mmCIF file of C-alpha atoms and ligand atoms in Angstrom:
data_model
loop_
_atom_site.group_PDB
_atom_site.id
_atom_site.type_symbol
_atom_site.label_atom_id
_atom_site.label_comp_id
_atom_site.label_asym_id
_atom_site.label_seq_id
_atom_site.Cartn_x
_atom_site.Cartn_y
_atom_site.Cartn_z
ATOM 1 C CA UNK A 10 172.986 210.189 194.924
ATOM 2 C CA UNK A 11 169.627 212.071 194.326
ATOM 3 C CA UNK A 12 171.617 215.294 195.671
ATOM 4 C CA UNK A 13 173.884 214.677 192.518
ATOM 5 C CA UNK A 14 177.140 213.125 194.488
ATOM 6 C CA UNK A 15 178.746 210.642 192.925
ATOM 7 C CA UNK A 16 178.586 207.196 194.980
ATOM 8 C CA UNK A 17 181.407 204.471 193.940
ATOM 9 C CA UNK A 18 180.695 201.729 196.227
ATOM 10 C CA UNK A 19 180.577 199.296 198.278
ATOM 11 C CA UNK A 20 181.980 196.718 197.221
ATOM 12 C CA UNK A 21 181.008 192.686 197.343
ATOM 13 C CA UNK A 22 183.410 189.932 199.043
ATOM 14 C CA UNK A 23 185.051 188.433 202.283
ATOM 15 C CA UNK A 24 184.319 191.143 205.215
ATOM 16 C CA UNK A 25 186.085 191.133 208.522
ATOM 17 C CA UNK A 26 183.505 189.874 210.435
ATOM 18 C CA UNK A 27 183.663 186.510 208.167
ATOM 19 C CA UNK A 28 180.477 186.965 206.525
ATOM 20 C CA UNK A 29 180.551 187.310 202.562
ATOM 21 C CA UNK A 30 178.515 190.246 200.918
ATOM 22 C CA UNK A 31 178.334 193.921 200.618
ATOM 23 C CA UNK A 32 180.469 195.952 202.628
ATOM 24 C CA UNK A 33 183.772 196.177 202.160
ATOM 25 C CA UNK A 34 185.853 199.328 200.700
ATOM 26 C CA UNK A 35 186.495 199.412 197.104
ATOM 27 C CA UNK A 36 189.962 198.364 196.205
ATOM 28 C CA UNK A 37 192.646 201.302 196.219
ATOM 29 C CA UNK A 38 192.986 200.483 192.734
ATOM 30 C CA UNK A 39 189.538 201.002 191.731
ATOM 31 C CA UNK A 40 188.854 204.185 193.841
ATOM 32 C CA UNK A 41 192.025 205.526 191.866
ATOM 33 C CA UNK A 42 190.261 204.434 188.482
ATOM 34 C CA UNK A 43 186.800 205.710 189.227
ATOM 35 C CA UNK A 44 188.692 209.217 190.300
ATOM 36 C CA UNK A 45 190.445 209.556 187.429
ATOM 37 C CA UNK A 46 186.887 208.770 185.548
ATOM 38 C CA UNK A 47 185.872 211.579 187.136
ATOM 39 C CA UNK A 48 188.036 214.275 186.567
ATOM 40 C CA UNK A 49 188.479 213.051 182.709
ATOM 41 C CA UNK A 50 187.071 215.886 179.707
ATOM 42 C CA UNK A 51 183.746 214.182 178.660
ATOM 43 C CA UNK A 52 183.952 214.779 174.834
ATOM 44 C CA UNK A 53 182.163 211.404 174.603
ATOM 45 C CA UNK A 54 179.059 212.511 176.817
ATOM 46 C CA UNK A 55 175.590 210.967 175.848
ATOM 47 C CA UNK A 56 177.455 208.607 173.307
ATOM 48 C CA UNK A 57 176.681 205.386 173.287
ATOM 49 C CA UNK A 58 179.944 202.765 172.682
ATOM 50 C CA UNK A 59 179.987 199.437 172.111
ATOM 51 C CA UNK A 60 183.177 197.371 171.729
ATOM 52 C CA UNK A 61 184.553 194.212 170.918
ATOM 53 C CA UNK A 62 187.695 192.401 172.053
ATOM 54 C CA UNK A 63 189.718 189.516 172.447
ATOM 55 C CA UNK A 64 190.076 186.548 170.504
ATOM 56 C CA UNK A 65 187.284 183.925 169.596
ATOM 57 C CA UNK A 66 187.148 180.564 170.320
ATOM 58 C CA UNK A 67 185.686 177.852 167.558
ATOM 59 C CA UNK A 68 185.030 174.535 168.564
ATOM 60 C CA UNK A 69 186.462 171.283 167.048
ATOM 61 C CA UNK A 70 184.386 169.324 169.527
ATOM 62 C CA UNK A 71 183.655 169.642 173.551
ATOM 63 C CA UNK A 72 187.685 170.115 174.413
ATOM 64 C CA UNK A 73 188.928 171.481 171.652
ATOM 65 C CA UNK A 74 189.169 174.558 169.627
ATOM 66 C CA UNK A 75 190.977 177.181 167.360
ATOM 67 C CA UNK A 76 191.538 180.754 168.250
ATOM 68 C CA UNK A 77 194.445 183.439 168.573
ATOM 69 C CA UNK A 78 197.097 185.535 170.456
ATOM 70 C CA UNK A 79 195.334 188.508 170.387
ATOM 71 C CA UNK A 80 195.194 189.267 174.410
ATOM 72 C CA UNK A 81 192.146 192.002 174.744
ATOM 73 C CA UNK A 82 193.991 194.621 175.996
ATOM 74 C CA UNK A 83 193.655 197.097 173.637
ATOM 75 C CA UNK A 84 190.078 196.468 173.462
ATOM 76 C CA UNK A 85 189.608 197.156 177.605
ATOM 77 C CA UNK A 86 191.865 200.276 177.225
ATOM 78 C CA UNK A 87 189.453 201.416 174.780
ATOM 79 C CA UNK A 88 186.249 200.464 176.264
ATOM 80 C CA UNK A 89 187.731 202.144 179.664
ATOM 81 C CA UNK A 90 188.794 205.381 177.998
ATOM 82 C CA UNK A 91 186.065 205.499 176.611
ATOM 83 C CA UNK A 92 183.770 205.542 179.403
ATOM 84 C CA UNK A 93 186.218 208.137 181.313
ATOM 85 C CA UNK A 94 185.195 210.147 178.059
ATOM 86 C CA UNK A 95 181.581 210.318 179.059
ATOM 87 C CA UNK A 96 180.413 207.129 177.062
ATOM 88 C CA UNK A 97 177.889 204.802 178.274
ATOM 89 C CA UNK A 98 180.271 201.837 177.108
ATOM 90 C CA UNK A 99 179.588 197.887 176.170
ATOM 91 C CA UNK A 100 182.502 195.817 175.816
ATOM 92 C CA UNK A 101 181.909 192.326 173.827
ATOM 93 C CA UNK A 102 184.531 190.119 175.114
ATOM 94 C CA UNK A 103 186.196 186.955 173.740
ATOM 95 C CA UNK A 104 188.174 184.310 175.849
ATOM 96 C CA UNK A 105 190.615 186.702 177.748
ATOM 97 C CA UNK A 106 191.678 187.055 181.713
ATOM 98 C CA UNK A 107 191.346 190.951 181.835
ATOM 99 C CA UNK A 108 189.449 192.515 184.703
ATOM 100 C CA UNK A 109 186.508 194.364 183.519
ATOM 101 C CA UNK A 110 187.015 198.347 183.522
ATOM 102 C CA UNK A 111 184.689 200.207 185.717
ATOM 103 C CA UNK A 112 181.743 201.572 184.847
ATOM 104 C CA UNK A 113 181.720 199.577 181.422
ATOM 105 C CA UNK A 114 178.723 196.823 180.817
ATOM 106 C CA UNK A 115 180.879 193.550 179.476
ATOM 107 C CA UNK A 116 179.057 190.379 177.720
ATOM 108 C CA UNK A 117 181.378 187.394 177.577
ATOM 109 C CA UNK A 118 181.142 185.309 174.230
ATOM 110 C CA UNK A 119 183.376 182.657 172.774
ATOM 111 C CA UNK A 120 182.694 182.142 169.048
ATOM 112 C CA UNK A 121 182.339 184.674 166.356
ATOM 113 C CA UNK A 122 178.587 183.657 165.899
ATOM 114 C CA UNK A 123 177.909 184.663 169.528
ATOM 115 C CA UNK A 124 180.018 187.508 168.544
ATOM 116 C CA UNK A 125 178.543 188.564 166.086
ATOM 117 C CA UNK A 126 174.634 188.153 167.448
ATOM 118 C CA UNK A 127 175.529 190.268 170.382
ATOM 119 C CA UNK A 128 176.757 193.148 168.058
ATOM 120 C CA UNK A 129 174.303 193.156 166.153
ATOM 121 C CA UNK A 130 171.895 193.538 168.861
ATOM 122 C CA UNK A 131 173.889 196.018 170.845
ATOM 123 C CA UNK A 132 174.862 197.808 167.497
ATOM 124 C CA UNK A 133 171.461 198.942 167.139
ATOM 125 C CA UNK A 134 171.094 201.283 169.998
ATOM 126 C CA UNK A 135 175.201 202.703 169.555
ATOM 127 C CA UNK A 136 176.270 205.342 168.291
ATOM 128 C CA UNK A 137 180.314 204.606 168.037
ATOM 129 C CA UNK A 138 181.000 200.980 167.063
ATOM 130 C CA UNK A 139 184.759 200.203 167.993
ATOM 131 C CA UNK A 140 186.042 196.700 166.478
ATOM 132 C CA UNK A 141 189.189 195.315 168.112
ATOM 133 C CA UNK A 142 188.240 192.022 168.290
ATOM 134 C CA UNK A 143 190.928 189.408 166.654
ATOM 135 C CA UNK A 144 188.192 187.557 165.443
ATOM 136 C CA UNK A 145 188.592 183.817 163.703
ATOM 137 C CA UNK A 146 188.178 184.056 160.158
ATOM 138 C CA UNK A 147 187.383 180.418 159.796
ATOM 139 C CA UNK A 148 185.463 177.844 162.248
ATOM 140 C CA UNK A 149 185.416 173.865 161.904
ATOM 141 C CA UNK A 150 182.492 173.272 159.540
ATOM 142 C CA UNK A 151 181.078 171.158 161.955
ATOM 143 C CA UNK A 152 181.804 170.877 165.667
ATOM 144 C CA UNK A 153 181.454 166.991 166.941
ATOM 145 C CA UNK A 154 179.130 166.518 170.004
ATOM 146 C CA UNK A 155 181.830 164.165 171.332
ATOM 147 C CA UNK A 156 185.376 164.272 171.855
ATOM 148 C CA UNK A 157 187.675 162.981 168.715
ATOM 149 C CA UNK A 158 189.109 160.308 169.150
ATOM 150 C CA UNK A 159 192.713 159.229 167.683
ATOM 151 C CA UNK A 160 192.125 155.868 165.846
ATOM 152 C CA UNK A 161 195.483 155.177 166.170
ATOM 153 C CA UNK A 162 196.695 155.072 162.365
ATOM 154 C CA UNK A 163 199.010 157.795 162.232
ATOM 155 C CA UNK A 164 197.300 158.936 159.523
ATOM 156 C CA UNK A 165 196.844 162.354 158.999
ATOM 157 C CA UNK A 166 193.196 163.883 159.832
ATOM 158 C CA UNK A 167 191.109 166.255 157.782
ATOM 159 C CA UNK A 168 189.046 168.829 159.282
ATOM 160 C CA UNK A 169 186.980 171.540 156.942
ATOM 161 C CA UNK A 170 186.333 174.950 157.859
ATOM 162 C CA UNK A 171 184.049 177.298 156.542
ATOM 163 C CA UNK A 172 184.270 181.308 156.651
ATOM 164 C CA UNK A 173 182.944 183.206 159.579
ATOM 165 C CA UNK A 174 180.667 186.162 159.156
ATOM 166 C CA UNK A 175 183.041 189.429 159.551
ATOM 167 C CA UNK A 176 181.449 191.501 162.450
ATOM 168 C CA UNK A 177 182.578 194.974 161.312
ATOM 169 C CA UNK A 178 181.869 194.500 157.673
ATOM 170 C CA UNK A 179 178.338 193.337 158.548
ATOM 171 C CA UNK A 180 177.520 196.349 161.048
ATOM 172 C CA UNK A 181 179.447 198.737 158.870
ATOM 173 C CA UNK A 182 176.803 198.101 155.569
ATOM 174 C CA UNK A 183 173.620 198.060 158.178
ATOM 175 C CA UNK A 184 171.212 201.207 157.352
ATOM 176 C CA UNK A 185 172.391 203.013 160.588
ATOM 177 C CA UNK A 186 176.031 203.222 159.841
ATOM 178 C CA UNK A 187 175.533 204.150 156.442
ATOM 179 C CA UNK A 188 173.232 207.307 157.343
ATOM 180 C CA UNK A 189 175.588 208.534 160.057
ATOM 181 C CA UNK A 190 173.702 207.547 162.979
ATOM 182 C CA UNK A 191 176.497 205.044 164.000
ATOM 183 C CA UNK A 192 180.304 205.622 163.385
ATOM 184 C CA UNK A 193 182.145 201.827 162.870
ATOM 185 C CA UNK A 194 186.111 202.116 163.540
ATOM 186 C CA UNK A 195 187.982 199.040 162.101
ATOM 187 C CA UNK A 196 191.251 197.700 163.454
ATOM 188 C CA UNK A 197 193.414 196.141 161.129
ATOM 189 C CA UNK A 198 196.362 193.637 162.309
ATOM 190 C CA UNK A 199 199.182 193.334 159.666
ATOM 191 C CA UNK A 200 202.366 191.606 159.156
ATOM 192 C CA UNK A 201 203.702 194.157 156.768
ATOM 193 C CA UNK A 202 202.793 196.814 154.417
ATOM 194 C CA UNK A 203 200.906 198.414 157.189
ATOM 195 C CA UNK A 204 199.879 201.808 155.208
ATOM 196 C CA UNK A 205 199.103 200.054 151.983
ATOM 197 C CA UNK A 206 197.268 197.132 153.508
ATOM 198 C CA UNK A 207 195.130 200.052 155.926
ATOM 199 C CA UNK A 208 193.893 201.718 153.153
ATOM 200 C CA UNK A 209 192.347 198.754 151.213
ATOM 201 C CA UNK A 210 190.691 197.414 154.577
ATOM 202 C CA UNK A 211 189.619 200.184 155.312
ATOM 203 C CA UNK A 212 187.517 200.170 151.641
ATOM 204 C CA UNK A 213 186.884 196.514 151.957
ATOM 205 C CA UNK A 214 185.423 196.638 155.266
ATOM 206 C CA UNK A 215 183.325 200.358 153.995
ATOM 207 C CA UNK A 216 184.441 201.914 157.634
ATOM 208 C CA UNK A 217 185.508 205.817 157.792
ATOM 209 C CA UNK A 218 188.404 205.106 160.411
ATOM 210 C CA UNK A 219 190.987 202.286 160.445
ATOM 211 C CA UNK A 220 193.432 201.782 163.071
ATOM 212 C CA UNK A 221 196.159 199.375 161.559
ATOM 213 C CA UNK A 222 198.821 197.996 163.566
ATOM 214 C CA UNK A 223 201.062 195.314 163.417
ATOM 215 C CA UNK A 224 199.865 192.101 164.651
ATOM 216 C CA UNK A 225 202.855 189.989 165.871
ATOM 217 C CA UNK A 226 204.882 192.619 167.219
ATOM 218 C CA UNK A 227 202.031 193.996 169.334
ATOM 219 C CA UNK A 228 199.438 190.553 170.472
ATOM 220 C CA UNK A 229 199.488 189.889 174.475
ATOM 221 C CA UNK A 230 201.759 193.006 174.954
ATOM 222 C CA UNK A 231 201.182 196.516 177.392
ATOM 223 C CA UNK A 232 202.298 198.729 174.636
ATOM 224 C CA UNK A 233 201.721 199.112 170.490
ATOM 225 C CA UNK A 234 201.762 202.259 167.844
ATOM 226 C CA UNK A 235 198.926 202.674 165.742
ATOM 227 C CA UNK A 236 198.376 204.766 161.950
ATOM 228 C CA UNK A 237 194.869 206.119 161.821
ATOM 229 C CA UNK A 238 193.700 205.778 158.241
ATOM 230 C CA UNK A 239 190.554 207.647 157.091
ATOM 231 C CA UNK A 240 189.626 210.867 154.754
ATOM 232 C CA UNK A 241 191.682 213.197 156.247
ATOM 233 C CA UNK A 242 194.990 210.968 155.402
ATOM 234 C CA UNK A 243 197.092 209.019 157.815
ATOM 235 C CA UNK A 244 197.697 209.990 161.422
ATOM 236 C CA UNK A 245 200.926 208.436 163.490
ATOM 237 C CA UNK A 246 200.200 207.277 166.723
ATOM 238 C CA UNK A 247 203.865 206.997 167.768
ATOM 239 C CA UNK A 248 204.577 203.782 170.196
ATOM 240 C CA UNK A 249 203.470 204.238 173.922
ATOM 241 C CA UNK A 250 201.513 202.520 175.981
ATOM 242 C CA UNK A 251 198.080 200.502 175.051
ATOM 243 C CA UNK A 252 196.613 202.632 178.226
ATOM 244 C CA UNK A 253 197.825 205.785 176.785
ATOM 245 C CA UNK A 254 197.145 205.070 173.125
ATOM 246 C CA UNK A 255 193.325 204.372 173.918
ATOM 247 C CA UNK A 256 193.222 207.418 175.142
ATOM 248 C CA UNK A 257 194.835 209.422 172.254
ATOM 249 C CA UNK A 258 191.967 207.241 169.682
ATOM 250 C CA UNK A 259 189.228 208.503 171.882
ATOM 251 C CA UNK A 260 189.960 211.623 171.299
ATOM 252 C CA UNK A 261 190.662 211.343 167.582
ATOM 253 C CA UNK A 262 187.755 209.443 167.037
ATOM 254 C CA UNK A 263 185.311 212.150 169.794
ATOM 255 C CA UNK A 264 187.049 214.513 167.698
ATOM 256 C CA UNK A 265 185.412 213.397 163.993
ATOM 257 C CA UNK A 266 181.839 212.429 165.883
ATOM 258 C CA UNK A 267 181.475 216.017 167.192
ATOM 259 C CA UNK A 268 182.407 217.512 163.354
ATOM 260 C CA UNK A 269 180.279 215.270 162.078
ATOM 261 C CA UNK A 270 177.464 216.350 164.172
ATOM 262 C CA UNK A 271 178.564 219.951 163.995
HETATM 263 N N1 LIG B 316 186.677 191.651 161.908
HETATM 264 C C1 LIG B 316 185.387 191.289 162.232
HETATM 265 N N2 LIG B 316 184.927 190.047 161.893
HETATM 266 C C2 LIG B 316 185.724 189.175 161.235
HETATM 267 C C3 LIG B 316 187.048 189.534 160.895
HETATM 268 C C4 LIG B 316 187.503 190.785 161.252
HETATM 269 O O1 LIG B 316 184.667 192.082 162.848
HETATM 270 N N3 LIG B 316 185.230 187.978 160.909
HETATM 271 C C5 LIG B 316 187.131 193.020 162.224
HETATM 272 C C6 LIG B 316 188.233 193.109 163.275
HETATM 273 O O2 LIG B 316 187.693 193.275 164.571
HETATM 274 C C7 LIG B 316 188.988 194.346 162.815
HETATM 275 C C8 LIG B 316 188.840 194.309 161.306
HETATM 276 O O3 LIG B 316 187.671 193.542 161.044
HETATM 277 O O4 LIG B 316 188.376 195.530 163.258
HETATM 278 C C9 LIG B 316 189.996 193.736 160.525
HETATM 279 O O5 LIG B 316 190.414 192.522 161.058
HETATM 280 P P1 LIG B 316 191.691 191.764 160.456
HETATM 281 O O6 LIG B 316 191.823 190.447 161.141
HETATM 282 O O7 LIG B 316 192.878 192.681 160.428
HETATM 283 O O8 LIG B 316 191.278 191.588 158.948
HETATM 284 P P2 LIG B 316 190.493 190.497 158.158
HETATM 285 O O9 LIG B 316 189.145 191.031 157.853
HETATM 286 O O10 LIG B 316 190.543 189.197 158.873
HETATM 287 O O11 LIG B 316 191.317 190.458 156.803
HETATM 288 P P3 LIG B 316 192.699 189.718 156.438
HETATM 289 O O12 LIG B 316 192.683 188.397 157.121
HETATM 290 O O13 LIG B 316 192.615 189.651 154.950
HETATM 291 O O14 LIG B 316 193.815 190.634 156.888
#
């Protein structure tokens, strides 16, 4: 490694021998994925990306919760494409079953508190802040220590909920993204209107790129189209997959970091 190869394993499980550790080959699949790394363009080289994903999870009490459809995928085809781009990547992940992409750092949260304390932390040492994260606008305004018990009535049960801080909005107004130093792209997930509704997030939330796309006919699925909104106008990603897609909005978004450093 000092010599400047590149060194991809070994990897950690069951061996042959019986014994449980280090030394087995990395999976075909992940050899393929850290190639393909490799031979990537690196217009993302010495940026520092942090992502979030997923849904979040609020508590009711210790067995319950609310949260969403949203699956994460999009999210880990960003965070991956990213980091075959050259970033040094941090995925934030909600509740989701995805295998973490190589190469990419991943903290596991639940609720959009957690969420949002570790962005905030991370989002002070990025420089591209990605927000994909389906997060839960509102939370139970209290979570009960125990579980809730039916009392047997039938009648119906009230539970408050109070708003939940919004993650890119917050980052988005911090000094650092408003001198440049850190460039916030908002996702927006529609039912309709997708152009109309893109354009007021994306002055709501005070990002300069929003990706819209439309929520229901894209949550838990392999493939999606997105419409870039920002300055410039509105850019068609035309429906492919999510794999393929990430990697067309790392290149859009490499594309405006390097003229705005130009
Ligand atoms: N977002 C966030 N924190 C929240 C809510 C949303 O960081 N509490 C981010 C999402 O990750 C996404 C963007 O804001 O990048 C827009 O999310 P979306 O759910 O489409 O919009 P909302 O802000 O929830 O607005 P609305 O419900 O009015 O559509």
């Amino acid at each position: 490694a000092e010599d400047g190869a590149v060194v991809l394993g070994v990897a950690r499980g069951d061996q042959a021998c019986g014994e449980f550790g280090h030394g087995r080959m990395l999976e075909a699949s992940e050899l393929l994925e850290e190639l393909i790394a490799y031979l990537a363009p690196k217009p993302l080289l010495g940026q520092r990306v942090l992502v979030t994903a997923g849904p979040t999870f609020e508590a009711i009490d210790p067995v319950r919760g609310i949260t969403n459809l949203s699956s994460g995928k999009m999210g880990f085809a960003i965070a991956r494409a990213a980091r075959e781009a050259g970033a040094d990547v941090t995925l934030i992940a909600g509740p989701v079953h995805l295998p973490t992409p190589r190469g990419v750092q991943r903290i596991d949260v639940d609720s959009a508190s957690n969420m949002l304390s570790a962005a905030t932390q991370r989002a002070q040492s990025a420089t591209i802040f990605i927000a994909t994260a389906a997060v839960a606008d509102w939370r139970p305004a209290q979570a009960a220590d125990h579980k809730i018990k039916k009392d047997g009535s039938g009648e119906a049960r009230q539970l408050s909920f109070v708003e939940n801080p919004d993650i890119l909005a917050e980052i988005a107004h911090s000094p650092r993204a408003q001198s440049g130093e850190l460039y916030c792209v908002g996702f927006a997930a529609e039912s309709e209107n997708l152009e109309a509704n893109a354009q007021a997030k994306r002055a709501r939330k005070g990002v300069p790129l929003l990706v819209a796309n439309i929520g229901p006919a894209t949550f838990g699925r392999d493939d999606n189209a997105l419409l870039l909104v920002d300055d410039e106008g509105v850019l068609e990603l035309p429906h492919a997959s999510k794999r393929v897609l990430a990697q067309q909005l790392i290149a859009e978004i490499a594309r405006r970091v390097s003229g705005l450093e130009a």
